[in-house]
Amino acid sequence: MTKIVGLVGMMGSGKSKILEIFETLKVSCFNSDIEAKKIMETIPFVRKEIIDFFGHESYINQTPNTKYLSGIVFKNPKKLKYLNSIIHPIIKKKIFLWSKNISSRYGVIESAILFESGLNKLCDKIICVEAPEKIRIQRIINRDKINEESIKERLNNQTKLKSHIKSVDYYIENIDFDITKKRVISIHNELFN
């Protein structure tokens, strides 16, 4: 049976970059963030639920207004939980279908909320990506073009991974790309055998 590996880390830790490394190693990967955006864009009842709850400003030309939505949900944990309650049941179904069609020896699920969503229960192994807060903040500023105060609000809403430390099988400290790549390859070789 194909192994499922969870990839988790705080915002800005570099999960997506690590997922790209796994993809270059021909590993089947599932990016929860990308899939969530696709769900919000393509499923009419999801769009309707979001507009009904968050208002018409939540979409611009059928595309989620992520800046608007982020400004709401990262300041209000209950609203974030509501948004996740719409999207995550569909994510879980997509992961189930994806897991049945994995073409590699193992597959990797990337999710910032792997534990909160219960996706960790689907995983045989879990990789945690870490980076110092200062580096994470700078990465988010560069990627999302938002200010440090907004970033800290978002980070405060993420569950601290330390509470799940016993569930993690591998750690990757993602500061230097070359060192990170070597670590990913080492984990890959172990998982592949």
CSV table of C-alpha atoms in Angstrom, one decimal:
chain,number,residue,atom,x,y,z
A,1,MET,CA,0.0,0.0,0.0
A,2,THR,CA,1.2,3.5,-0.9
A,3,LYS,CA,2.4,5.6,2.0
A,4,ILE,CA,1.0,9.1,2.7
A,5,VAL,CA,3.3,11.7,4.1
A,6,GLY,CA,2.0,14.9,5.6
A,7,LEU,CA,4.0,18.1,5.2
A,8,VAL,CA,3.2,20.7,7.8
A,9,GLY,CA,4.7,24.0,8.9
A,10,MET,CA,3.8,27.5,9.9
A,11,MET,CA,3.1,30.1,7.3
A,12,GLY,CA,6.2,31.2,5.5
A,13,SER,CA,8.2,28.2,6.6
A,14,GLY,CA,8.7,27.1,3.0
A,15,LYS,CA,6.3,24.1,2.6
A,16,SER,CA,5.6,24.9,-1.0
A,17,LYS,CA,9.3,25.1,-1.9
A,18,ILE,CA,9.8,21.7,-0.2
A,19,LEU,CA,6.8,20.3,-2.1
A,20,GLU,CA,8.5,21.4,-5.3
A,21,ILE,CA,11.6,19.5,-4.4
A,22,PHE,CA,9.5,16.4,-3.8
A,23,GLU,CA,7.9,16.9,-7.2
A,24,THR,CA,11.3,17.1,-8.9
A,25,LEU,CA,11.9,13.7,-7.3
A,26,LYS,CA,8.8,12.4,-9.1
A,27,VAL,CA,6.7,12.1,-5.9
A,28,SER,CA,2.9,12.6,-6.2
A,29,CYS,CA,2.1,15.8,-4.3
A,30,PHE,CA,-1.2,17.4,-3.1
A,31,ASN,CA,-1.0,21.1,-2.3
A,32,SER,CA,-3.9,22.0,-0.1
A,33,ASP,CA,-3.6,25.7,-0.6
A,34,ILE,CA,-3.8,25.5,-4.4
A,35,GLU,CA,-6.7,23.0,-4.1
A,36,ALA,CA,-8.6,25.3,-1.7
A,37,LYS,CA,-8.3,28.2,-4.2
A,38,LYS,CA,-9.6,25.9,-7.0
A,39,ILE,CA,-12.5,24.9,-4.9
A,40,MET,CA,-13.4,28.5,-4.1
A,41,GLU,CA,-13.1,29.4,-7.8
A,42,THR,CA,-14.9,26.5,-9.4
A,43,ILE,CA,-17.6,25.1,-7.1
A,44,PRO,CA,-20.8,27.3,-7.2
A,45,PHE,CA,-22.2,26.3,-3.9
A,46,VAL,CA,-18.9,27.2,-2.2
A,47,ARG,CA,-18.9,30.6,-3.8
A,48,LYS,CA,-22.5,31.2,-2.7
A,49,GLU,CA,-21.8,30.2,0.9
A,50,ILE,CA,-18.8,32.5,1.0
A,51,ILE,CA,-20.6,35.4,-0.5
A,52,ASP,CA,-23.6,34.9,1.7
A,53,PHE,CA,-21.4,34.9,4.8
A,54,PHE,CA,-18.6,37.3,4.0
A,55,GLY,CA,-20.4,39.6,1.5
A,56,HIS,CA,-20.1,40.3,-2.3
A,57,GLU,CA,-16.6,41.8,-1.7
A,58,SER,CA,-15.3,38.3,-1.1
A,59,TYR,CA,-15.2,37.7,-4.9
A,60,ILE,CA,-14.0,39.9,-7.8
A,61,ASN,CA,-15.1,38.6,-11.3
A,62,GLN,CA,-15.7,35.1,-10.0
A,63,THR,CA,-12.2,35.0,-8.3
A,64,PRO,CA,-11.8,34.9,-4.5
A,65,ASN,CA,-10.7,38.3,-3.1
A,66,THR,CA,-8.1,36.7,-0.9
A,67,LYS,CA,-6.9,40.1,0.4
A,68,TYR,CA,-10.4,40.9,1.6
A,69,LEU,CA,-11.1,37.4,3.0
A,70,SER,CA,-7.7,37.2,4.7
A,71,GLY,CA,-8.3,40.6,6.4
A,72,ILE,CA,-11.5,39.1,7.9
A,73,VAL,CA,-10.6,35.5,8.8
A,74,PHE,CA,-7.1,36.1,10.3
A,75,LYS,CA,-8.6,38.6,12.7
A,76,ASN,CA,-11.5,36.4,13.7
A,77,PRO,CA,-10.8,32.7,14.5
A,78,LYS,CA,-14.5,31.8,14.4
A,79,LYS,CA,-14.8,33.2,10.8
A,80,LEU,CA,-11.6,31.3,9.8
A,81,LYS,CA,-13.1,28.1,11.3
A,82,TYR,CA,-16.3,28.7,9.3
A,83,LEU,CA,-14.4,29.2,6.0
A,84,ASN,CA,-12.5,26.0,6.7
A,85,SER,CA,-15.7,24.2,7.4
A,86,ILE,CA,-16.9,24.9,3.9
A,87,ILE,CA,-13.7,24.0,2.1
A,88,HIS,CA,-12.1,21.2,4.1
A,89,PRO,CA,-14.7,18.5,3.6
A,90,ILE,CA,-14.2,18.9,-0.1
A,91,ILE,CA,-10.4,18.9,0.3
A,92,LYS,CA,-10.6,15.6,2.2
A,93,LYS,CA,-12.6,14.1,-0.6
A,94,LYS,CA,-10.1,15.3,-3.2
A,95,ILE,CA,-7.2,13.9,-1.1
A,96,PHE,CA,-9.0,10.6,-0.9
A,97,LEU,CA,-9.4,10.4,-4.7
A,98,TRP,CA,-5.8,11.6,-5.2
A,99,SER,CA,-4.5,9.0,-2.8
A,100,LYS,CA,-6.1,6.2,-4.8
A,101,ASN,CA,-4.2,7.3,-7.9
A,102,ILE,CA,-0.7,8.0,-6.5
A,103,SER,CA,1.8,6.8,-9.1
A,104,SER,CA,4.9,7.1,-6.9
A,105,ARG,CA,6.0,4.9,-3.9
A,106,TYR,CA,4.5,7.5,-1.5
A,107,GLY,CA,2.6,10.8,-1.8
A,108,VAL,CA,3.0,14.0,0.1
A,109,ILE,CA,0.0,16.2,1.3
A,110,GLU,CA,1.0,19.8,2.1
A,111,SER,CA,-1.3,21.5,4.6
A,112,ALA,CA,-0.6,24.3,7.1
A,113,ILE,CA,-3.5,22.9,9.2
A,114,LEU,CA,-2.7,19.2,8.8
A,115,PHE,CA,-3.5,18.6,12.5
A,116,GLU,CA,-6.4,21.0,13.0
A,117,SER,CA,-8.2,19.5,9.9
A,118,GLY,CA,-7.6,15.9,10.9
A,119,LEU,CA,-5.6,15.2,7.8
A,120,ASN,CA,-2.7,13.9,9.9
A,121,LYS,CA,-4.9,10.8,10.6
A,122,LEU,CA,-4.5,9.9,6.9
A,123,CYS,CA,-0.7,10.1,7.1
A,124,ASP,CA,1.8,7.3,7.7
A,125,LYS,CA,4.6,9.8,8.3
A,126,ILE,CA,4.7,13.5,9.0
A,127,ILE,CA,7.4,16.1,8.1
A,128,CYS,CA,7.5,19.4,9.9
A,129,VAL,CA,9.1,22.4,8.2
A,130,GLU,CA,10.5,25.1,10.4
A,131,ALA,CA,12.2,28.4,10.0
A,132,PRO,CA,12.9,31.3,12.4
A,133,GLU,CA,10.0,33.8,12.7
A,134,LYS,CA,12.1,36.6,11.3
A,135,ILE,CA,12.8,34.6,8.1
A,136,ARG,CA,9.1,33.5,7.8
A,137,ILE,CA,7.9,37.1,8.2
A,138,GLN,CA,10.3,38.3,5.5
A,139,ARG,CA,9.2,35.5,3.1
A,140,ILE,CA,5.5,36.4,3.6
A,141,ILE,CA,6.2,40.1,3.0
A,142,ASN,CA,8.0,39.2,-0.2
A,143,ARG,CA,5.3,36.7,-1.3
A,144,ASP,CA,2.1,38.4,-0.3
A,145,LYS,CA,3.1,42.1,-0.2
A,146,ILE,CA,1.5,42.7,3.2
A,147,ASN,CA,2.7,44.5,6.3
A,148,GLU,CA,4.3,42.9,9.3
A,149,GLU,CA,1.3,43.6,11.6
A,150,SER,CA,-1.0,41.7,9.2
A,151,ILE,CA,1.4,38.8,9.1
A,152,LYS,CA,1.6,38.6,12.9
A,153,GLU,CA,-2.2,38.4,13.1
A,154,ARG,CA,-2.1,35.5,10.7
A,155,LEU,CA,0.7,33.7,12.5
A,156,ASN,CA,-1.1,34.1,15.8
A,157,ASN,CA,-4.1,32.3,14.4
A,158,GLN,CA,-2.0,29.3,13.4
A,159,THR,CA,-1.8,26.5,16.0
A,160,LYS,CA,1.6,26.2,17.4
A,161,LEU,CA,3.1,23.0,16.1
A,162,LYS,CA,4.9,22.3,19.3
A,163,SER,CA,1.7,20.8,20.7
A,164,HIS,CA,1.9,18.1,18.0
A,165,ILE,CA,5.7,17.4,18.4
A,166,LYS,CA,5.2,13.7,19.3
A,167,SER,CA,3.3,13.2,16.0
A,168,VAL,CA,6.2,14.4,13.8
A,169,ASP,CA,8.6,11.9,12.2
A,170,TYR,CA,11.0,14.3,10.4
A,171,TYR,CA,12.0,17.9,10.8
A,172,ILE,CA,13.4,20.2,8.1
A,173,GLU,CA,14.9,23.5,9.1
A,174,ASN,CA,14.4,25.6,6.0
A,175,ILE,CA,16.9,28.4,6.1
A,176,ASP,CA,19.4,27.5,3.4
A,177,PHE,CA,18.1,26.0,0.1
A,178,ASP,CA,21.0,23.7,-0.6
A,179,ILE,CA,20.9,22.2,2.9
A,180,THR,CA,17.1,21.9,2.8
A,181,LYS,CA,17.3,20.1,-0.6
A,182,LYS,CA,19.8,17.6,0.8
A,183,ARG,CA,17.6,17.0,3.8
A,184,VAL,CA,14.5,16.4,1.5
A,185,ILE,CA,16.5,14.0,-0.6
A,186,SER,CA,17.6,12.1,2.5
A,187,ILE,CA,14.0,11.8,3.7
A,188,HIS,CA,13.0,10.8,0.2
A,189,ASN,CA,15.5,8.0,0.1
A,190,GLU,CA,14.3,6.7,3.5
A,191,LEU,CA,10.7,6.9,2.5
A,192,PHE,CA,11.4,5.3,-0.9
A,193,ASN,CA,12.8,2.2,0.7
